[in-house]
mmCIF file of N, CA and C in Angstrom:
data_model
loop_
_atom_site.group_PDB
_atom_site.id
_atom_site.type_symbol
_atom_site.label_atom_id
_atom_site.label_comp_id
_atom_site.label_asym_id
_atom_site.label_seq_id
_atom_site.Cartn_x
_atom_site.Cartn_y
_atom_site.Cartn_z
ATOM 1 N N MET W 1374 145.030 -161.470 -34.201
ATOM 2 C CA MET W 1374 143.977 -160.852 -33.436
ATOM 3 C C MET W 1374 144.241 -160.998 -31.934
ATOM 4 N N ILE W 1375 144.531 -162.235 -31.503
ATOM 5 C CA ILE W 1375 144.812 -162.472 -30.091
ATOM 6 C C ILE W 1375 146.099 -161.760 -29.689
ATOM 7 N N LYS W 1376 147.087 -161.772 -30.581
ATOM 8 C CA LYS W 1376 148.356 -161.108 -30.294
ATOM 9 C C LYS W 1376 148.131 -159.609 -30.085
ATOM 10 N N ASN W 1377 147.313 -158.987 -30.927
ATOM 11 C CA ASN W 1377 147.011 -157.560 -30.785
ATOM 12 C C ASN W 1377 146.282 -157.285 -29.482
ATOM 13 N N PHE W 1378 145.360 -158.161 -29.116
ATOM 14 C CA PHE W 1378 144.617 -158.008 -27.876
ATOM 15 C C PHE W 1378 145.551 -158.093 -26.672
ATOM 16 N N LEU W 1379 146.448 -159.083 -26.684
ATOM 17 C CA LEU W 1379 147.403 -159.233 -25.581
ATOM 18 C C LEU W 1379 148.335 -158.036 -25.486
ATOM 19 N N THR W 1380 148.772 -157.526 -26.626
ATOM 20 C CA THR W 1380 149.621 -156.338 -26.633
ATOM 21 C C THR W 1380 148.891 -155.160 -26.012
ATOM 22 N N LEU W 1381 147.613 -154.967 -26.365
ATOM 23 C CA LEU W 1381 146.814 -153.884 -25.798
ATOM 24 C C LEU W 1381 146.688 -154.035 -24.289
ATOM 25 N N ILE W 1382 146.450 -155.239 -23.814
ATOM 26 C CA ILE W 1382 146.331 -155.486 -22.369
ATOM 27 C C ILE W 1382 147.637 -155.132 -21.660
ATOM 28 N N VAL W 1383 148.755 -155.535 -22.225
ATOM 29 C CA VAL W 1383 150.057 -155.242 -21.615
ATOM 30 C C VAL W 1383 150.287 -153.738 -21.554
ATOM 31 N N VAL W 1384 150.000 -153.034 -22.639
ATOM 32 C CA VAL W 1384 150.204 -151.579 -22.681
ATOM 33 C C VAL W 1384 149.327 -150.887 -21.650
ATOM 34 N N ILE W 1385 148.065 -151.275 -21.559
ATOM 35 C CA ILE W 1385 147.153 -150.662 -20.588
ATOM 36 C C ILE W 1385 147.610 -150.955 -19.170
ATOM 37 N N THR W 1386 147.972 -152.200 -18.900
ATOM 38 C CA THR W 1386 148.409 -152.594 -17.566
ATOM 39 C C THR W 1386 149.659 -151.834 -17.139
ATOM 40 N N MET W 1387 150.601 -151.662 -18.055
ATOM 41 C CA MET W 1387 151.837 -150.955 -17.719
ATOM 42 C C MET W 1387 151.577 -149.466 -17.549
ATOM 43 N N GLY W 1388 150.614 -148.924 -18.237
ATOM 44 C CA GLY W 1388 150.345 -147.494 -18.181
ATOM 45 C C GLY W 1388 149.547 -147.063 -16.975
ATOM 46 N N LEU W 1389 148.733 -147.943 -16.383
ATOM 47 C CA LEU W 1389 147.886 -147.565 -15.256
ATOM 48 C C LEU W 1389 148.658 -147.000 -14.068
ATOM 49 N N PRO W 1390 149.762 -147.624 -13.633
ATOM 50 C CA PRO W 1390 150.493 -147.038 -12.507
ATOM 51 C C PRO W 1390 151.011 -145.633 -12.812
ATOM 52 N N LEU W 1391 151.361 -145.370 -14.050
ATOM 53 C CA LEU W 1391 151.845 -144.044 -14.408
ATOM 54 C C LEU W 1391 150.750 -143.004 -14.303
ATOM 55 N N ILE W 1392 149.541 -143.374 -14.682
ATOM 56 C CA ILE W 1392 148.419 -142.452 -14.591
ATOM 57 C C ILE W 1392 148.042 -142.233 -13.134
ATOM 58 N N ALA W 1393 148.061 -143.299 -12.348
ATOM 59 C CA ALA W 1393 147.618 -143.227 -10.962
ATOM 60 C C ALA W 1393 148.556 -142.423 -10.076
ATOM 61 N N GLN W 1394 149.816 -142.380 -10.383
ATOM 62 C CA GLN W 1394 150.793 -141.711 -9.539
ATOM 63 C C GLN W 1394 150.895 -140.244 -9.922
ATOM 64 N N ASN W 1395 150.787 -139.380 -8.946
ATOM 65 C CA ASN W 1395 150.910 -137.947 -9.180
ATOM 66 C C ASN W 1395 152.391 -137.600 -9.244
ATOM 67 N N GLN W 1396 152.908 -137.436 -10.436
ATOM 68 C CA GLN W 1396 154.331 -137.207 -10.629
ATOM 69 C C GLN W 1396 154.802 -135.879 -10.031
ATOM 70 N N SER W 1397 153.938 -134.883 -9.974
ATOM 71 C CA SER W 1397 154.364 -133.566 -9.492
ATOM 72 C C SER W 1397 154.689 -133.567 -8.002
ATOM 73 N N SER W 1398 154.214 -134.564 -7.260
ATOM 74 C CA SER W 1398 154.478 -134.591 -5.824
ATOM 75 C C SER W 1398 155.765 -135.329 -5.476
ATOM 76 N N ILE W 1399 156.455 -135.867 -6.468
ATOM 77 C CA ILE W 1399 157.705 -136.580 -6.220
ATOM 78 C C ILE W 1399 158.865 -135.689 -6.628
ATOM 79 N N PRO W 1400 159.776 -135.399 -5.672
ATOM 80 C CA PRO W 1400 160.899 -134.511 -6.007
ATOM 81 C C PRO W 1400 161.809 -135.147 -7.046
ATOM 82 N N TYR W 1401 162.177 -134.370 -8.003
ATOM 83 C CA TYR W 1401 163.073 -134.856 -9.045
ATOM 84 C C TYR W 1401 164.021 -133.738 -9.419
ATOM 85 N N LYS W 1402 165.279 -134.059 -9.430
ATOM 86 C CA LYS W 1402 166.287 -133.089 -9.813
ATOM 87 C C LYS W 1402 166.927 -133.579 -11.107
ATOM 88 N N ALA W 1403 166.638 -132.887 -12.173
ATOM 89 C CA ALA W 1403 167.189 -133.289 -13.468
ATOM 90 C C ALA W 1403 168.699 -133.107 -13.463
ATOM 91 N N ASN W 1404 169.391 -134.036 -14.075
ATOM 92 C CA ASN W 1404 170.831 -133.910 -14.234
ATOM 93 C C ASN W 1404 171.227 -134.558 -15.548
ATOM 94 N N ASP W 1405 172.475 -134.485 -15.830
ATOM 95 C CA ASP W 1405 172.938 -135.008 -17.121
ATOM 96 C C ASP W 1405 173.672 -136.330 -16.972
ATOM 97 N N SER W 1406 173.346 -137.093 -15.924
ATOM 98 C CA SER W 1406 174.030 -138.364 -15.730
ATOM 99 C C SER W 1406 173.023 -139.493 -15.594
ATOM 100 N N MET W 1407 173.543 -140.696 -15.692
ATOM 101 C CA MET W 1407 172.725 -141.887 -15.508
ATOM 102 C C MET W 1407 173.429 -142.816 -14.535
ATOM 103 N N MET W 1408 172.684 -143.730 -13.976
ATOM 104 C CA MET W 1408 173.266 -144.720 -13.081
ATOM 105 C C MET W 1408 173.035 -146.112 -13.650
ATOM 106 N N VAL W 1409 174.007 -146.975 -13.423
ATOM 107 C CA VAL W 1409 173.910 -148.375 -13.823
ATOM 108 C C VAL W 1409 174.427 -149.214 -12.661
ATOM 109 N N THR W 1410 173.671 -150.236 -12.321
ATOM 110 C CA THR W 1410 174.122 -151.194 -11.322
ATOM 111 C C THR W 1410 174.646 -152.410 -12.079
ATOM 112 N N VAL W 1411 175.880 -152.792 -11.767
ATOM 113 C CA VAL W 1411 176.547 -153.896 -12.445
ATOM 114 C C VAL W 1411 176.735 -155.029 -11.439
ATOM 115 N N ILE W 1412 176.290 -156.204 -11.817
ATOM 116 C CA ILE W 1412 176.518 -157.381 -10.977
ATOM 117 C C ILE W 1412 177.619 -158.206 -11.631
ATOM 118 N N LEU W 1413 178.681 -158.397 -10.887
ATOM 119 C CA LEU W 1413 179.792 -159.241 -11.324
ATOM 120 C C LEU W 1413 179.624 -160.574 -10.594
ATOM 121 N N ARG W 1414 179.059 -161.542 -11.281
ATOM 122 C CA ARG W 1414 178.812 -162.857 -10.670
ATOM 123 C C ARG W 1414 180.090 -163.687 -10.721
ATOM 124 N N HIS W 1415 180.468 -164.203 -9.548
ATOM 125 C CA HIS W 1415 181.629 -165.083 -9.499
ATOM 126 C C HIS W 1415 181.379 -166.316 -10.350
ATOM 127 N N MET W 1416 182.372 -166.691 -11.112
ATOM 128 C CA MET W 1416 182.319 -167.955 -11.844
ATOM 129 C C MET W 1416 182.831 -168.997 -10.856
ATOM 130 N N GLN W 1417 181.902 -169.713 -10.232
ATOM 131 C CA GLN W 1417 182.228 -170.545 -9.072
ATOM 132 C C GLN W 1417 183.173 -171.692 -9.359
ATOM 133 N N GLU W 1418 183.391 -171.986 -10.633
ATOM 134 C CA GLU W 1418 184.362 -173.041 -10.935
ATOM 135 C C GLU W 1418 185.797 -172.541 -10.744
ATOM 136 N N ASN W 1419 185.954 -171.227 -10.516
ATOM 137 C CA ASN W 1419 187.282 -170.634 -10.308
ATOM 138 C C ASN W 1419 187.397 -170.079 -8.896
ATOM 139 N N PRO W 1420 188.502 -170.337 -8.212
ATOM 140 C CA PRO W 1420 188.714 -169.730 -6.901
ATOM 141 C C PRO W 1420 188.868 -168.207 -7.044
ATOM 142 N N VAL W 1421 188.565 -167.499 -5.996
ATOM 143 C CA VAL W 1421 188.614 -166.032 -6.024
ATOM 144 C C VAL W 1421 189.994 -165.527 -6.439
ATOM 145 N N ASP W 1422 191.058 -166.155 -5.959
ATOM 146 C CA ASP W 1422 192.406 -165.718 -6.334
ATOM 147 C C ASP W 1422 192.613 -165.791 -7.853
ATOM 148 N N THR W 1423 192.074 -166.825 -8.474
ATOM 149 C CA THR W 1423 192.195 -166.984 -9.928
ATOM 150 C C THR W 1423 191.412 -165.893 -10.652
ATOM 151 N N ILE W 1424 190.200 -165.621 -10.151
ATOM 152 C CA ILE W 1424 189.368 -164.558 -10.750
ATOM 153 C C ILE W 1424 190.082 -163.215 -10.654
ATOM 154 N N GLN W 1425 190.578 -162.897 -9.457
ATOM 155 C CA GLN W 1425 191.253 -161.606 -9.259
ATOM 156 C C GLN W 1425 192.514 -161.496 -10.115
ATOM 157 N N ALA W 1426 193.266 -162.577 -10.213
ATOM 158 C CA ALA W 1426 194.478 -162.543 -11.047
ATOM 159 C C ALA W 1426 194.120 -162.259 -12.503
ATOM 160 N N ARG W 1427 193.046 -162.866 -12.962
ATOM 161 C CA ARG W 1427 192.643 -162.658 -14.364
ATOM 162 C C ARG W 1427 192.222 -161.221 -14.617
ATOM 163 N N VAL W 1428 191.350 -160.674 -13.763
ATOM 164 C CA VAL W 1428 190.886 -159.303 -14.011
ATOM 165 C C VAL W 1428 192.010 -158.278 -13.799
ATOM 166 N N MET W 1429 192.948 -158.597 -12.905
ATOM 167 C CA MET W 1429 194.098 -157.689 -12.735
ATOM 168 C C MET W 1429 195.012 -157.755 -13.954
ATOM 169 N N LYS W 1430 195.205 -158.944 -14.514
ATOM 170 C CA LYS W 1430 196.013 -159.073 -15.727
ATOM 171 C C LYS W 1430 195.377 -158.285 -16.874
ATOM 172 N N GLN W 1431 194.046 -158.239 -16.893
ATOM 173 C CA GLN W 1431 193.314 -157.482 -17.913
ATOM 174 C C GLN W 1431 193.185 -155.997 -17.554
ATOM 175 N N LYS W 1432 193.780 -155.606 -16.390
ATOM 176 C CA LYS W 1432 193.804 -154.218 -15.914
ATOM 177 C C LYS W 1432 192.410 -153.621 -15.714
ATOM 178 N N PHE W 1433 191.502 -154.453 -15.209
ATOM 179 C CA PHE W 1433 190.126 -154.013 -14.986
ATOM 180 C C PHE W 1433 190.055 -152.806 -14.051
ATOM 181 N N TYR W 1434 190.730 -152.883 -12.911
ATOM 182 C CA TYR W 1434 190.637 -151.805 -11.922
ATOM 183 C C TYR W 1434 191.207 -150.496 -12.471
ATOM 184 N N GLN W 1435 192.306 -150.562 -13.203
ATOM 185 C CA GLN W 1435 192.885 -149.358 -13.813
ATOM 186 C C GLN W 1435 191.945 -148.778 -14.870
ATOM 187 N N LYS W 1436 191.370 -149.644 -15.696
ATOM 188 C CA LYS W 1436 190.455 -149.179 -16.751
ATOM 189 C C LYS W 1436 189.237 -148.495 -16.150
ATOM 190 N N LEU W 1437 188.684 -149.093 -15.105
ATOM 191 C CA LEU W 1437 187.517 -148.493 -14.461
ATOM 192 C C LEU W 1437 187.884 -147.158 -13.820
ATOM 193 N N ASN W 1438 189.056 -147.109 -13.210
ATOM 194 C CA ASN W 1438 189.517 -145.873 -12.569
ATOM 195 C C ASN W 1438 189.721 -144.747 -13.586
ATOM 196 N N LYS W 1439 190.178 -145.085 -14.784
ATOM 197 C CA LYS W 1439 190.433 -144.077 -15.814
ATOM 198 C C LYS W 1439 189.187 -143.710 -16.615
ATOM 199 N N SER W 1440 188.126 -144.488 -16.458
ATOM 200 C CA SER W 1440 186.902 -144.211 -17.231
ATOM 201 C C SER W 1440 186.208 -142.975 -16.657
ATOM 202 N N HIS W 1441 185.166 -142.562 -17.317
ATOM 203 C CA HIS W 1441 184.393 -141.408 -16.873
ATOM 204 C C HIS W 1441 183.305 -141.784 -15.872
ATOM 205 N N ALA W 1442 183.357 -143.005 -15.367
ATOM 206 C CA ALA W 1442 182.348 -143.471 -14.413
ATOM 207 C C ALA W 1442 182.761 -143.131 -12.983
ATOM 208 N N HIS W 1443 181.802 -142.627 -12.223
ATOM 209 C CA HIS W 1443 181.995 -142.366 -10.794
ATOM 210 C C HIS W 1443 181.390 -143.539 -10.034
ATOM 211 N N ILE W 1444 182.156 -144.157 -9.145
ATOM 212 C CA ILE W 1444 181.678 -145.306 -8.381
ATOM 213 C C ILE W 1444 180.838 -144.798 -7.210
ATOM 214 N N ILE W 1445 179.558 -145.144 -7.212
ATOM 215 C CA ILE W 1445 178.635 -144.760 -6.136
ATOM 216 C C ILE W 1445 178.756 -145.748 -4.978
ATOM 217 N N SER W 1446 178.787 -147.040 -5.311
ATOM 218 C CA SER W 1446 178.953 -148.073 -4.280
ATOM 219 C C SER W 1446 179.565 -149.315 -4.918
ATOM 220 N N TRP W 1447 180.220 -150.094 -4.074
ATOM 221 C CA TRP W 1447 180.845 -151.339 -4.533
ATOM 222 C C TRP W 1447 180.808 -152.311 -3.361
ATOM 223 N N ASN W 1448 180.008 -153.346 -3.483
ATOM 224 C CA ASN W 1448 179.820 -154.295 -2.396
ATOM 225 C C ASN W 1448 180.110 -155.716 -2.855
ATOM 226 N N VAL W 1449 180.650 -156.503 -1.937
ATOM 227 C CA VAL W 1449 180.800 -157.937 -2.159
ATOM 228 C C VAL W 1449 179.601 -158.591 -1.491
ATOM 229 N N VAL W 1450 178.908 -159.445 -2.235
ATOM 230 C CA VAL W 1450 177.721 -160.122 -1.733
ATOM 231 C C VAL W 1450 178.017 -161.616 -1.730
ATOM 232 N N MET W 1451 178.008 -162.198 -0.545
ATOM 233 C CA MET W 1451 178.349 -163.613 -0.414
ATOM 234 C C MET W 1451 177.424 -164.467 -1.270
ATOM 235 N N GLY W 1452 178.013 -165.399 -1.995
ATOM 236 C CA GLY W 1452 177.251 -166.314 -2.828
ATOM 237 C C GLY W 1452 176.899 -165.756 -4.198
ATOM 238 N N ILE W 1453 177.138 -164.465 -4.424
ATOM 239 C CA ILE W 1453 176.814 -163.846 -5.712
ATOM 240 C C ILE W 1453 178.067 -163.323 -6.387
ATOM 241 N N GLY W 1454 178.749 -162.434 -5.726
ATOM 242 C CA GLY W 1454 179.920 -161.787 -6.311
ATOM 243 C C GLY W 1454 179.992 -160.348 -5.863
ATOM 244 N N GLN W 1455 180.117 -159.441 -6.810
ATOM 245 C CA GLN W 1455 180.251 -158.024 -6.491
ATOM 246 C C GLN W 1455 179.143 -157.235 -7.177
ATOM 247 N N ILE W 1456 178.684 -156.199 -6.495
ATOM 248 C CA ILE W 1456 177.656 -155.322 -7.055
ATOM 249 C C ILE W 1456 178.201 -153.897 -7.020
ATOM 250 N N ILE W 1457 178.287 -153.300 -8.202
ATOM 251 C CA ILE W 1457 178.842 -151.950 -8.344
ATOM 252 C C ILE W 1457 177.752 -151.042 -8.904
ATOM 253 N N THR W 1458 177.576 -149.873 -8.315
ATOM 254 C CA THR W 1458 176.686 -148.872 -8.890
ATOM 255 C C THR W 1458 177.543 -147.714 -9.373
ATOM 256 N N LEU W 1459 177.376 -147.378 -10.649
ATOM 257 C CA LEU W 1459 178.168 -146.333 -11.301
ATOM 258 C C LEU W 1459 177.261 -145.191 -11.759
ATOM 259 N N ARG W 1460 177.829 -143.993 -11.804
ATOM 260 C CA ARG W 1460 177.140 -142.837 -12.376
ATOM 261 C C ARG W 1460 178.056 -142.256 -13.442
ATOM 262 N N PHE W 1461 177.488 -141.957 -14.605
ATOM 263 C CA PHE W 1461 178.269 -141.365 -15.687
ATOM 264 C C PHE W 1461 177.333 -140.673 -16.666
ATOM 265 N N LYS W 1462 177.902 -139.848 -17.512
ATOM 266 C CA LYS W 1462 177.115 -139.180 -18.540
ATOM 267 C C LYS W 1462 176.746 -140.205 -19.609
ATOM 268 N N PRO W 1463 175.538 -140.093 -20.161
ATOM 269 C CA PRO W 1463 175.089 -141.083 -21.150
ATOM 270 C C PRO W 1463 176.048 -141.272 -22.319
ATOM 271 N N GLU W 1464 176.745 -140.224 -22.723
ATOM 272 C CA GLU W 1464 177.644 -140.366 -23.870
ATOM 273 C C GLU W 1464 178.846 -141.277 -23.581
ATOM 274 N N TYR W 1465 179.055 -141.640 -22.319
ATOM 275 C CA TYR W 1465 180.160 -142.535 -21.968
ATOM 276 C C TYR W 1465 179.701 -143.985 -21.791
ATOM 277 N N THR W 1466 178.480 -144.292 -22.172
ATOM 278 C CA THR W 1466 177.958 -145.651 -22.017
ATOM 279 C C THR W 1466 178.837 -146.672 -22.732
ATOM 280 N N ARG W 1467 179.217 -146.377 -23.948
ATOM 281 C CA ARG W 1467 180.048 -147.318 -24.720
ATOM 282 C C ARG W 1467 181.385 -147.548 -24.026
ATOM 283 N N GLU W 1468 182.010 -146.470 -23.565
ATOM 284 C CA GLU W 1468 183.303 -146.585 -22.879
ATOM 285 C C GLU W 1468 183.188 -147.440 -21.624
ATOM 286 N N VAL W 1469 182.163 -147.192 -20.818
ATOM 287 C CA VAL W 1469 181.980 -147.955 -19.585
ATOM 288 C C VAL W 1469 181.731 -149.428 -19.914
ATOM 289 N N ASN W 1470 180.922 -149.694 -20.924
ATOM 290 C CA ASN W 1470 180.681 -151.071 -21.342
ATOM 291 C C ASN W 1470 181.985 -151.753 -21.746
ATOM 292 N N GLN W 1471 182.826 -151.043 -22.477
ATOM 293 C CA GLN W 1471 184.091 -151.631 -22.933
ATOM 294 C C GLN W 1471 185.047 -151.926 -21.771
ATOM 295 N N VAL W 1472 184.969 -151.147 -20.708
ATOM 296 C CA VAL W 1472 185.784 -151.425 -19.523
ATOM 297 C C VAL W 1472 185.460 -152.825 -19.004
ATOM 298 N N PHE W 1473 184.170 -153.146 -18.953
ATOM 299 C CA PHE W 1473 183.766 -154.457 -18.441
ATOM 300 C C PHE W 1473 184.054 -155.565 -19.444
ATOM 301 N N GLU W 1474 183.824 -155.295 -20.729
ATOM 302 C CA GLU W 1474 184.092 -156.310 -21.753
ATOM 303 C C GLU W 1474 185.570 -156.690 -21.790
ATOM 304 N N SER W 1475 186.441 -155.711 -21.687
ATOM 305 C CA SER W 1475 187.871 -155.990 -21.809
ATOM 306 C C SER W 1475 188.556 -156.252 -20.476
ATOM 307 N N GLY W 1476 187.895 -155.915 -19.374
ATOM 308 C CA GLY W 1476 188.544 -156.057 -18.079
ATOM 309 C C GLY W 1476 187.954 -157.105 -17.161
ATOM 310 N N ALA W 1477 186.629 -157.300 -17.210
ATOM 311 C CA ALA W 1477 185.987 -158.204 -16.253
ATOM 312 C C ALA W 1477 185.571 -159.539 -16.862
ATOM 313 N N TRP W 1478 185.340 -159.548 -18.179
ATOM 314 C CA TRP W 1478 184.897 -160.786 -18.806
ATOM 315 C C TRP W 1478 185.970 -161.855 -18.686
ATOM 316 N N GLY W 1479 185.543 -163.077 -18.444
ATOM 317 C CA GLY W 1479 186.466 -164.182 -18.238
ATOM 318 C C GLY W 1479 186.681 -164.438 -16.759
ATOM 319 N N GLY W 1480 186.531 -163.402 -15.954
ATOM 320 C CA GLY W 1480 186.622 -163.551 -14.504
ATOM 321 C C GLY W 1480 185.243 -163.562 -13.868
ATOM 322 N N PHE W 1481 184.358 -162.746 -14.440
ATOM 323 C CA PHE W 1481 183.001 -162.631 -13.925
ATOM 324 C C PHE W 1481 181.992 -162.752 -15.058
ATOM 325 N N LYS W 1482 180.805 -163.166 -14.716
ATOM 326 C CA LYS W 1482 179.656 -163.035 -15.608
ATOM 327 C C LYS W 1482 179.027 -161.690 -15.235
ATOM 328 N N THR W 1483 178.781 -160.850 -16.217
ATOM 329 C CA THR W 1483 178.307 -159.502 -15.924
ATOM 330 C C THR W 1483 176.828 -159.334 -16.241
ATOM 331 N N GLU W 1484 176.166 -158.533 -15.418
ATOM 332 C CA GLU W 1484 174.775 -158.137 -15.639
ATOM 333 C C GLU W 1484 174.704 -156.627 -15.411
ATOM 334 N N PHE W 1485 173.943 -155.926 -16.262
ATOM 335 C CA PHE W 1485 173.824 -154.472 -16.177
ATOM 336 C C PHE W 1485 172.361 -154.084 -16.019
ATOM 337 N N TYR W 1486 172.099 -153.190 -15.072
ATOM 338 C CA TYR W 1486 170.741 -152.734 -14.814
ATOM 339 C C TYR W 1486 170.723 -151.215 -14.646
ATOM 340 N N PRO W 1487 169.991 -150.510 -15.529
ATOM 341 C CA PRO W 1487 169.823 -149.072 -15.297
ATOM 342 C C PRO W 1487 169.153 -148.897 -13.929
ATOM 343 N N SER W 1488 169.559 -147.908 -13.189
ATOM 344 C CA SER W 1488 169.021 -147.720 -11.847
ATOM 345 C C SER W 1488 168.880 -146.232 -11.555
ATOM 346 N N TYR W 1489 168.200 -145.921 -10.470
ATOM 347 C CA TYR W 1489 168.085 -144.527 -10.041
ATOM 348 C C TYR W 1489 168.025 -144.475 -8.530
ATOM 349 N N ASP W 1490 168.298 -143.311 -8.003
ATOM 350 C CA ASP W 1490 168.344 -143.094 -6.566
ATOM 351 C C ASP W 1490 166.926 -142.903 -6.044
ATOM 352 N N PHE W 1491 166.438 -143.845 -5.273
ATOM 353 C CA PHE W 1491 165.086 -143.783 -4.728
ATOM 354 C C PHE W 1491 165.042 -143.020 -3.407
ATOM 355 N N LEU W 1492 166.183 -142.776 -2.793
ATOM 356 C CA LEU W 1492 166.219 -142.157 -1.472
ATOM 357 C C LEU W 1492 165.478 -140.816 -1.410
ATOM 358 N N PRO W 1493 165.603 -139.927 -2.395
ATOM 359 C CA PRO W 1493 164.838 -138.677 -2.322
ATOM 360 C C PRO W 1493 163.328 -138.898 -2.442
ATOM 361 N N VAL W 1494 162.901 -139.975 -3.044
ATOM 362 C CA VAL W 1494 161.487 -140.270 -3.239
ATOM 363 C C VAL W 1494 160.883 -140.919 -1.991
ATOM 364 N N TYR W 1495 161.691 -141.639 -1.242
ATOM 365 C CA TYR W 1495 161.215 -142.403 -0.087
ATOM 366 C C TYR W 1495 160.401 -141.570 0.904
ATOM 367 N N PRO W 1496 160.859 -140.392 1.351
ATOM 368 C CA PRO W 1496 160.052 -139.621 2.313
ATOM 369 C C PRO W 1496 158.678 -139.238 1.762
ATOM 370 N N VAL W 1497 158.601 -138.928 0.490
ATOM 371 C CA VAL W 1497 157.324 -138.572 -0.123
ATOM 372 C C VAL W 1497 156.388 -139.775 -0.095
ATOM 373 N N MET W 1498 156.903 -140.933 -0.448
ATOM 374 C CA MET W 1498 156.089 -142.142 -0.449
ATOM 375 C C MET W 1498 155.649 -142.510 0.970
ATOM 376 N N LEU W 1499 156.517 -142.299 1.942
ATOM 377 C CA LEU W 1499 156.175 -142.573 3.334
ATOM 378 C C LEU W 1499 155.021 -141.681 3.785
ATOM 379 N N GLU W 1500 155.070 -140.406 3.432
ATOM 380 C CA GLU W 1500 153.987 -139.480 3.777
ATOM 381 C C GLU W 1500 152.673 -139.879 3.108
ATOM 382 N N LYS W 1501 152.759 -140.249 1.843
ATOM 383 C CA LYS W 1501 151.538 -140.686 1.132
ATOM 384 C C LYS W 1501 150.945 -141.910 1.801
ATOM 385 N N GLU W 1502 151.809 -142.825 2.224
ATOM 386 C CA GLU W 1502 151.353 -144.042 2.881
ATOM 387 C C GLU W 1502 150.659 -143.714 4.201
ATOM 388 N N LYS W 1503 151.220 -142.783 4.960
ATOM 389 C CA LYS W 1503 150.624 -142.379 6.241
ATOM 390 C C LYS W 1503 149.245 -141.765 6.011
ATOM 391 N N LYS W 1504 149.114 -140.938 4.977
ATOM 392 C CA LYS W 1504 147.817 -140.312 4.677
ATOM 393 C C LYS W 1504 146.786 -141.342 4.252
ATOM 394 N N MET W 1505 147.217 -142.377 3.564
ATOM 395 C CA MET W 1505 146.287 -143.413 3.110
ATOM 396 C C MET W 1505 145.720 -144.207 4.288
ATOM 397 N N SER W 1506 146.514 -144.372 5.349
ATOM 398 C CA SER W 1506 146.076 -145.194 6.477
ATOM 399 C C SER W 1506 145.195 -144.426 7.454
ATOM 400 N N LYS W 1507 145.009 -143.140 7.218
ATOM 401 C CA LYS W 1507 144.145 -142.342 8.128
ATOM 402 C C LYS W 1507 142.701 -142.487 7.762
#
């Protein structure tokens, strides 16, 4: 009974922002691709040269280059490791995952996060914010 009640509360709470936001006022361009942000966390017990040697031996960079993933951004973040944002068609999800499993594992701890480009939405949200403050 309590579990059902808590589930209902969670569903209602998660749904309220969707109802409150007017989706038609946010520009959206449908496409056939998805984005994933990958965090390659340095395994700090290994020096960077050791990590790079391992992933190069596993041909990580070549595998990623040959995959169907388009690299949107690739940054080194001090104290964390590397953050890569990729765009690819959903049907290549397995292939992209295998690139990391066979190329980056052992050198990095990997984390994957579906992501989307907020930049086209930002101006709309800024305008809404300005109207709210009037």
